[in-house]
JSON list of N, CA and C in Angstrom, two decimals:
[
{"chain": "A", "resi": 30, "resn": "MET", "atom": "N", "xyz": [200.73, 95.54, 41.97]},
{"chain": "A", "resi": 30, "resn": "MET", "atom": "CA", "xyz": [202.17, 95.45, 41.79]},
{"chain": "A", "resi": 30, "resn": "MET", "atom": "C", "xyz": [202.48, 94.88, 40.40]},
{"chain": "A", "resi": 31, "resn": "ALA", "atom": "N", "xyz": [203.51, 95.39, 39.80]},
{"chain": "A", "resi": 31, "resn": "ALA", "atom": "CA", "xyz": [203.92, 94.89, 38.49]},
{"chain": "A", "resi": 31, "resn": "ALA", "atom": "C", "xyz": [204.96, 93.80, 38.69]},
{"chain": "A", "resi": 32, "resn": "LEU", "atom": "N", "xyz": [204.90, 92.81, 37.85]},
{"chain": "A", "resi": 32, "resn": "LEU", "atom": "CA", "xyz": [205.83, 91.69, 37.93]},
{"chain": "A", "resi": 32, "resn": "LEU", "atom": "C", "xyz": [206.66, 91.69, 36.66]},
{"chain": "A", "resi": 33, "resn": "LEU", "atom": "N", "xyz": [207.97, 91.82, 36.81]},
{"chain": "A", "resi": 33, "resn": "LEU", "atom": "CA", "xyz": [208.87, 91.79, 35.66]},
{"chain": "A", "resi": 33, "resn": "LEU", "atom": "C", "xyz": [209.64, 90.48, 35.68]},
{"chain": "A", "resi": 34, "resn": "TYR", "atom": "N", "xyz": [209.74, 89.84, 34.55]},
{"chain": "A", "resi": 34, "resn": "TYR", "atom": "CA", "xyz": [210.46, 88.58, 34.46]},
{"chain": "A", "resi": 34, "resn": "TYR", "atom": "C", "xyz": [211.38, 88.66, 33.26]},
{"chain": "A", "resi": 35, "resn": "SER", "atom": "N", "xyz": [212.66, 88.45, 33.46]},
{"chain": "A", "resi": 35, "resn": "SER", "atom": "CA", "xyz": [213.65, 88.61, 32.39]},
{"chain": "A", "resi": 35, "resn": "SER", "atom": "C", "xyz": [214.01, 87.26, 31.79]},
{"chain": "A", "resi": 36, "resn": "HIS", "atom": "N", "xyz": [213.83, 87.14, 30.48]},
{"chain": "A", "resi": 36, "resn": "HIS", "atom": "CA", "xyz": [214.24, 85.93, 29.75]},
{"chain": "A", "resi": 36, "resn": "HIS", "atom": "C", "xyz": [215.59, 86.14, 29.08]},
{"chain": "A", "resi": 37, "resn": "HIS", "atom": "N", "xyz": [216.11, 87.36, 29.12]},
{"chain": "A", "resi": 37, "resn": "HIS", "atom": "CA", "xyz": [217.30, 87.71, 28.35]},
{"chain": "A", "resi": 37, "resn": "HIS", "atom": "C", "xyz": [218.61, 87.37, 29.04]},
{"chain": "A", "resi": 38, "resn": "SER", "atom": "N", "xyz": [218.60, 87.17, 30.32]},
{"chain": "A", "resi": 38, "resn": "SER", "atom": "CA", "xyz": [219.84, 86.87, 31.01]},
{"chain": "A", "resi": 38, "resn": "SER", "atom": "C", "xyz": [219.93, 85.38, 31.29]},
{"chain": "A", "resi": 39, "resn": "SER", "atom": "N", "xyz": [221.13, 84.90, 31.57]},
{"chain": "A", "resi": 39, "resn": "SER", "atom": "CA", "xyz": [221.30, 83.49, 31.86]},
{"chain": "A", "resi": 39, "resn": "SER", "atom": "C", "xyz": [220.62, 83.12, 33.16]},
{"chain": "A", "resi": 40, "resn": "ILE", "atom": "N", "xyz": [220.56, 84.07, 34.08]},
{"chain": "A", "resi": 40, "resn": "ILE", "atom": "CA", "xyz": [219.84, 83.87, 35.34]},
{"chain": "A", "resi": 40, "resn": "ILE", "atom": "C", "xyz": [218.57, 84.71, 35.26]},
{"chain": "A", "resi": 41, "resn": "SER", "atom": "N", "xyz": [217.43, 84.06, 35.25]},
{"chain": "A", "resi": 41, "resn": "SER", "atom": "CA", "xyz": [216.17, 84.80, 35.16]},
{"chain": "A", "resi": 41, "resn": "SER", "atom": "C", "xyz": [215.90, 85.52, 36.47]},
{"chain": "A", "resi": 42, "resn": "THR", "atom": "N", "xyz": [215.43, 86.75, 36.35]},
{"chain": "A", "resi": 42, "resn": "THR", "atom": "CA", "xyz": [215.20, 87.57, 37.53]},
{"chain": "A", "resi": 42, "resn": "THR", "atom": "C", "xyz": [213.72, 87.83, 37.70]},
{"chain": "A", "resi": 43, "resn": "LEU", "atom": "N", "xyz": [213.28, 87.72, 38.91]},
{"chain": "A", "resi": 43, "resn": "LEU", "atom": "CA", "xyz": [211.89, 87.99, 39.24]},
{"chain": "A", "resi": 43, "resn": "LEU", "atom": "C", "xyz": [211.87, 89.22, 40.15]},
{"chain": "A", "resi": 44, "resn": "VAL", "atom": "N", "xyz": [211.22, 90.28, 39.70]},
{"chain": "A", "resi": 44, "resn": "VAL", "atom": "CA", "xyz": [211.25, 91.53, 40.45]},
{"chain": "A", "resi": 44, "resn": "VAL", "atom": "C", "xyz": [209.82, 92.04, 40.61]},
{"chain": "A", "resi": 45, "resn": "TYR", "atom": "N", "xyz": [209.47, 92.40, 41.83]},
{"chain": "A", "resi": 45, "resn": "TYR", "atom": "CA", "xyz": [208.17, 93.02, 42.09]},
{"chain": "A", "resi": 45, "resn": "TYR", "atom": "C", "xyz": [208.38, 94.51, 42.27]},
{"chain": "A", "resi": 46, "resn": "LEU", "atom": "N", "xyz": [207.59, 95.30, 41.56]},
{"chain": "A", "resi": 46, "resn": "LEU", "atom": "CA", "xyz": [207.71, 96.75, 41.65]},
{"chain": "A", "resi": 46, "resn": "LEU", "atom": "C", "xyz": [206.36, 97.37, 42.01]},
{"chain": "A", "resi": 47, "resn": "GLN", "atom": "N", "xyz": [206.39, 98.41, 42.80]},
{"chain": "A", "resi": 47, "resn": "GLN", "atom": "CA", "xyz": [205.17, 99.16, 43.09]},
{"chain": "A", "resi": 47, "resn": "GLN", "atom": "C", "xyz": [204.77, 99.88, 41.81]},
{"chain": "A", "resi": 48, "resn": "PRO", "atom": "N", "xyz": [203.49, 100.08, 41.55]},
{"chain": "A", "resi": 48, "resn": "PRO", "atom": "CA", "xyz": [203.05, 100.74, 40.31]},
{"chain": "A", "resi": 48, "resn": "PRO", "atom": "C", "xyz": [203.69, 102.11, 40.09]},
{"chain": "A", "resi": 49, "resn": "SER", "atom": "N", "xyz": [203.87, 102.90, 41.15]},
{"chain": "A", "resi": 49, "resn": "SER", "atom": "CA", "xyz": [204.46, 104.24, 40.97]},
{"chain": "A", "resi": 49, "resn": "SER", "atom": "C", "xyz": [205.92, 104.13, 40.53]},
{"chain": "A", "resi": 50, "resn": "LEU", "atom": "N", "xyz": [206.65, 103.18, 41.10]},
{"chain": "A", "resi": 50, "resn": "LEU", "atom": "CA", "xyz": [208.04, 102.98, 40.71]},
{"chain": "A", "resi": 50, "resn": "LEU", "atom": "C", "xyz": [208.12, 102.46, 39.28]},
{"chain": "A", "resi": 51, "resn": "PHE", "atom": "N", "xyz": [207.21, 101.57, 38.93]},
{"chain": "A", "resi": 51, "resn": "PHE", "atom": "CA", "xyz": [207.18, 101.02, 37.58]},
{"chain": "A", "resi": 51, "resn": "PHE", "atom": "C", "xyz": [206.94, 102.13, 36.56]},
{"chain": "A", "resi": 52, "resn": "SER", "atom": "N", "xyz": [205.99, 103.05, 36.84]},
{"chain": "A", "resi": 52, "resn": "SER", "atom": "CA", "xyz": [205.75, 104.13, 35.90]},
{"chain": "A", "resi": 52, "resn": "SER", "atom": "C", "xyz": [206.92, 105.09, 35.80]},
{"chain": "A", "resi": 53, "resn": "LEU", "atom": "N", "xyz": [207.64, 105.31, 36.90]},
{"chain": "A", "resi": 53, "resn": "LEU", "atom": "CA", "xyz": [208.83, 106.16, 36.84]},
{"chain": "A", "resi": 53, "resn": "LEU", "atom": "C", "xyz": [209.90, 105.54, 35.95]},
{"chain": "A", "resi": 54, "resn": "ILE", "atom": "N", "xyz": [210.06, 104.22, 36.06]},
{"chain": "A", "resi": 54, "resn": "ILE", "atom": "CA", "xyz": [211.06, 103.53, 35.22]},
{"chain": "A", "resi": 54, "resn": "ILE", "atom": "C", "xyz": [210.66, 103.63, 33.75]},
{"chain": "A", "resi": 55, "resn": "ILE", "atom": "N", "xyz": [209.40, 103.40, 33.45]},
{"chain": "A", "resi": 55, "resn": "ILE", "atom": "CA", "xyz": [208.92, 103.50, 32.06]},
{"chain": "A", "resi": 55, "resn": "ILE", "atom": "C", "xyz": [209.11, 104.92, 31.53]},
{"chain": "A", "resi": 56, "resn": "MET", "atom": "N", "xyz": [208.80, 105.92, 32.35]},
{"chain": "A", "resi": 56, "resn": "MET", "atom": "CA", "xyz": [208.96, 107.31, 31.93]},
{"chain": "A", "resi": 56, "resn": "MET", "atom": "C", "xyz": [210.43, 107.63, 31.65]},
{"chain": "A", "resi": 57, "resn": "ALA", "atom": "N", "xyz": [211.33, 107.18, 32.53]},
{"chain": "A", "resi": 57, "resn": "ALA", "atom": "CA", "xyz": [212.77, 107.44, 32.33]},
{"chain": "A", "resi": 57, "resn": "ALA", "atom": "C", "xyz": [213.27, 106.75, 31.06]},
{"chain": "A", "resi": 58, "resn": "LEU", "atom": "N", "xyz": [212.82, 105.52, 30.82]},
{"chain": "A", "resi": 58, "resn": "LEU", "atom": "CA", "xyz": [213.24, 104.81, 29.62]},
{"chain": "A", "resi": 58, "resn": "LEU", "atom": "C", "xyz": [212.73, 105.49, 28.35]},
{"chain": "A", "resi": 59, "resn": "SER", "atom": "N", "xyz": [211.50, 105.97, 28.37]},
{"chain": "A", "resi": 59, "resn": "SER", "atom": "CA", "xyz": [210.97, 106.63, 27.18]},
{"chain": "A", "resi": 59, "resn": "SER", "atom": "C", "xyz": [211.70, 107.95, 26.91]},
{"chain": "A", "resi": 60, "resn": "ILE", "atom": "N", "xyz": [212.06, 108.68, 27.96]},
{"chain": "A", "resi": 60, "resn": "ILE", "atom": "CA", "xyz": [212.83, 109.92, 27.78]},
{"chain": "A", "resi": 60, "resn": "ILE", "atom": "C", "xyz": [214.19, 109.60, 27.17]},
{"chain": "A", "resi": 61, "resn": "ARG", "atom": "N", "xyz": [214.82, 108.54, 27.65]},
{"chain": "A", "resi": 61, "resn": "ARG", "atom": "CA", "xyz": [216.14, 108.19, 27.14]},
{"chain": "A", "resi": 61, "resn": "ARG", "atom": "C", "xyz": [216.08, 107.71, 25.70]},
{"chain": "A", "resi": 62, "resn": "LEU", "atom": "N", "xyz": [214.99, 107.04, 25.32]},
{"chain": "A", "resi": 62, "resn": "LEU", "atom": "CA", "xyz": [214.85, 106.62, 23.93]},
{"chain": "A", "resi": 62, "resn": "LEU", "atom": "C", "xyz": [214.61, 107.81, 23.01]},
{"chain": "A", "resi": 63, "resn": "GLN", "atom": "N", "xyz": [213.87, 108.79, 23.49]},
{"chain": "A", "resi": 63, "resn": "GLN", "atom": "CA", "xyz": [213.57, 109.97, 22.68]},
{"chain": "A", "resi": 63, "resn": "GLN", "atom": "C", "xyz": [214.78, 110.90, 22.58]},
{"chain": "A", "resi": 64, "resn": "ASN", "atom": "N", "xyz": [215.63, 110.92, 23.61]},
{"chain": "A", "resi": 64, "resn": "ASN", "atom": "CA", "xyz": [216.76, 111.84, 23.65]},
{"chain": "A", "resi": 64, "resn": "ASN", "atom": "C", "xyz": [218.01, 111.11, 24.12]},
{"chain": "A", "resi": 65, "resn": "PRO", "atom": "N", "xyz": [218.75, 110.45, 23.21]},
{"chain": "A", "resi": 65, "resn": "PRO", "atom": "CA", "xyz": [219.93, 109.69, 23.61]},
{"chain": "A", "resi": 65, "resn": "PRO", "atom": "C", "xyz": [221.03, 110.54, 24.25]},
{"chain": "A", "resi": 66, "resn": "ILE", "atom": "N", "xyz": [221.06, 111.84, 23.96]},
{"chain": "A", "resi": 66, "resn": "ILE", "atom": "CA", "xyz": [222.05, 112.73, 24.55]},
{"chain": "A", "resi": 66, "resn": "ILE", "atom": "C", "xyz": [221.89, 112.77, 26.06]},
{"chain": "A", "resi": 67, "resn": "TYR", "atom": "N", "xyz": [220.66, 112.59, 26.53]},
{"chain": "A", "resi": 67, "resn": "TYR", "atom": "CA", "xyz": [220.36, 112.57, 27.97]},
{"chain": "A", "resi": 67, "resn": "TYR", "atom": "C", "xyz": [221.23, 111.53, 28.68]},
{"chain": "A", "resi": 68, "resn": "ILE", "atom": "N", "xyz": [221.42, 110.38, 28.04]},
{"chain": "A", "resi": 68, "resn": "ILE", "atom": "CA", "xyz": [222.24, 109.32, 28.63]},
{"chain": "A", "resi": 68, "resn": "ILE", "atom": "C", "xyz": [223.70, 109.76, 28.72]},
{"chain": "A", "resi": 69, "resn": "CYS", "atom": "N", "xyz": [224.20, 110.38, 27.65]},
{"chain": "A", "resi": 69, "resn": "CYS", "atom": "CA", "xyz": [225.60, 110.83, 27.64]},
{"chain": "A", "resi": 69, "resn": "CYS", "atom": "C", "xyz": [225.85, 111.88, 28.71]},
{"chain": "A", "resi": 70, "resn": "ILE", "atom": "N", "xyz": [224.94, 112.83, 28.83]},
{"chain": "A", "resi": 70, "resn": "ILE", "atom": "CA", "xyz": [225.11, 113.89, 29.82]},
{"chain": "A", "resi": 70, "resn": "ILE", "atom": "C", "xyz": [225.08, 113.30, 31.23]},
{"chain": "A", "resi": 71, "resn": "GLY", "atom": "N", "xyz": [224.18, 112.36, 31.47]},
{"chain": "A", "resi": 71, "resn": "GLY", "atom": "CA", "xyz": [224.11, 111.71, 32.78]},
{"chain": "A", "resi": 71, "resn": "GLY", "atom": "C", "xyz": [225.37, 110.94, 33.10]},
{"chain": "A", "resi": 72, "resn": "THR", "atom": "N", "xyz": [225.92, 110.24, 32.10]},
{"chain": "A", "resi": 72, "resn": "THR", "atom": "CA", "xyz": [227.15, 109.47, 32.31]},
{"chain": "A", "resi": 72, "resn": "THR", "atom": "C", "xyz": [228.32, 110.39, 32.59]},
{"chain": "A", "resi": 73, "resn": "ILE", "atom": "N", "xyz": [228.43, 111.47, 31.84]},
{"chain": "A", "resi": 73, "resn": "ILE", "atom": "CA", "xyz": [229.51, 112.44, 32.06]},
{"chain": "A", "resi": 73, "resn": "ILE", "atom": "C", "xyz": [229.41, 113.04, 33.45]},
{"chain": "A", "resi": 74, "resn": "ALA", "atom": "N", "xyz": [228.19, 113.40, 33.87]},
{"chain": "A", "resi": 74, "resn": "ALA", "atom": "CA", "xyz": [228.00, 113.98, 35.21]},
{"chain": "A", "resi": 74, "resn": "ALA", "atom": "C", "xyz": [228.38, 112.98, 36.30]},
{"chain": "A", "resi": 75, "resn": "LEU", "atom": "N", "xyz": [228.02, 111.71, 36.11]},
{"chain": "A", "resi": 75, "resn": "LEU", "atom": "CA", "xyz": [228.36, 110.68, 37.09]},
{"chain": "A", "resi": 75, "resn": "LEU", "atom": "C", "xyz": [229.87, 110.49, 37.18]},
{"chain": "A", "resi": 76, "resn": "LEU", "atom": "N", "xyz": [230.54, 110.42, 36.03]},
{"chain": "A", "resi": 76, "resn": "LEU", "atom": "CA", "xyz": [232.00, 110.26, 36.03]},
{"chain": "A", "resi": 76, "resn": "LEU", "atom": "C", "xyz": [232.69, 111.47, 36.66]},
{"chain": "A", "resi": 77, "resn": "GLN", "atom": "N", "xyz": [232.18, 112.66, 36.36]},
{"chain": "A", "resi": 77, "resn": "GLN", "atom": "CA", "xyz": [232.75, 113.88, 36.94]},
{"chain": "A", "resi": 77, "resn": "GLN", "atom": "C", "xyz": [232.58, 113.88, 38.45]},
{"chain": "A", "resi": 78, "resn": "GLU", "atom": "N", "xyz": [231.43, 113.46, 38.93]},
{"chain": "A", "resi": 78, "resn": "GLU", "atom": "CA", "xyz": [231.17, 113.40, 40.37]},
{"chain": "A", "resi": 78, "resn": "GLU", "atom": "C", "xyz": [232.11, 112.40, 41.05]},
{"chain": "A", "resi": 79, "resn": "ARG", "atom": "N", "xyz": [232.30, 111.24, 40.42]},
{"chain": "A", "resi": 79, "resn": "ARG", "atom": "CA", "xyz": [233.22, 110.23, 40.99]},
{"chain": "A", "resi": 79, "resn": "ARG", "atom": "C", "xyz": [234.64, 110.75, 41.00]},
{"chain": "A", "resi": 80, "resn": "TRP", "atom": "N", "xyz": [235.04, 111.45, 39.92]},
{"chain": "A", "resi": 80, "resn": "TRP", "atom": "CA", "xyz": [236.40, 111.97, 39.83]},
{"chain": "A", "resi": 80, "resn": "TRP", "atom": "C", "xyz": [236.63, 113.02, 40.92]},
{"chain": "A", "resi": 81, "resn": "LEU", "atom": "N", "xyz": [235.64, 113.92, 41.10]},
{"chain": "A", "resi": 81, "resn": "LEU", "atom": "CA", "xyz": [235.78, 114.95, 42.12]},
{"chain": "A", "resi": 81, "resn": "LEU", "atom": "C", "xyz": [235.81, 114.36, 43.52]},
{"chain": "A", "resi": 82, "resn": "SER", "atom": "N", "xyz": [235.00, 113.34, 43.78]},
{"chain": "A", "resi": 82, "resn": "SER", "atom": "CA", "xyz": [235.00, 112.73, 45.12]},
{"chain": "A", "resi": 82, "resn": "SER", "atom": "C", "xyz": [236.29, 111.98, 45.38]},
{"chain": "A", "resi": 83, "resn": "SER", "atom": "N", "xyz": [236.86, 111.34, 44.34]},
{"chain": "A", "resi": 83, "resn": "SER", "atom": "CA", "xyz": [238.14, 110.65, 44.54]},
{"chain": "A", "resi": 83, "resn": "SER", "atom": "C", "xyz": [239.27, 111.65, 44.72]},
{"chain": "A", "resi": 84, "resn": "LYS", "atom": "N", "xyz": [239.16, 112.80, 44.06]},
{"chain": "A", "resi": 84, "resn": "LYS", "atom": "CA", "xyz": [240.16, 113.86, 44.18]},
{"chain": "A", "resi": 84, "resn": "LYS", "atom": "C", "xyz": [240.14, 114.43, 45.60]},
{"chain": "A", "resi": 85, "resn": "CYS", "atom": "N", "xyz": [238.94, 114.57, 46.17]},
{"chain": "A", "resi": 85, "resn": "CYS", "atom": "CA", "xyz": [238.81, 115.10, 47.53]},
{"chain": "A", "resi": 85, "resn": "CYS", "atom": "C", "xyz": [239.35, 114.13, 48.57]},
{"chain": "A", "resi": 86, "resn": "THR", "atom": "N", "xyz": [239.19, 112.84, 48.35]},
{"chain": "A", "resi": 86, "resn": "THR", "atom": "CA", "xyz": [239.69, 111.85, 49.31]},
{"chain": "A", "resi": 86, "resn": "THR", "atom": "C", "xyz": [241.19, 111.68, 49.20]},
{"chain": "A", "resi": 87, "resn": "ASP", "atom": "N", "xyz": [241.76, 111.96, 48.03]},
{"chain": "A", "resi": 87, "resn": "ASP", "atom": "CA", "xyz": [243.21, 111.84, 47.86]},
{"chain": "A", "resi": 87, "resn": "ASP", "atom": "C", "xyz": [243.95, 112.99, 48.52]},
{"chain": "A", "resi": 88, "resn": "SER", "atom": "N", "xyz": [243.30, 114.13, 48.66]},
{"chain": "A", "resi": 88, "resn": "SER", "atom": "CA", "xyz": [243.96, 115.33, 49.20]},
{"chain": "A", "resi": 88, "resn": "SER", "atom": "C", "xyz": [244.24, 115.22, 50.67]}
]
């Protein structure tokens, strides 16, 4: 298991991750660093999904 410890926040966080989950997180972060547009497209898709779901509940 991987142990992550954050010194950057005012409240330090201790998180245990399974190795497979840890590698998925590292892979996703490296993709986002290589292609920043990926983040924008994901954010737009998330906002669009929230907007559509709120539109459906308002009807």
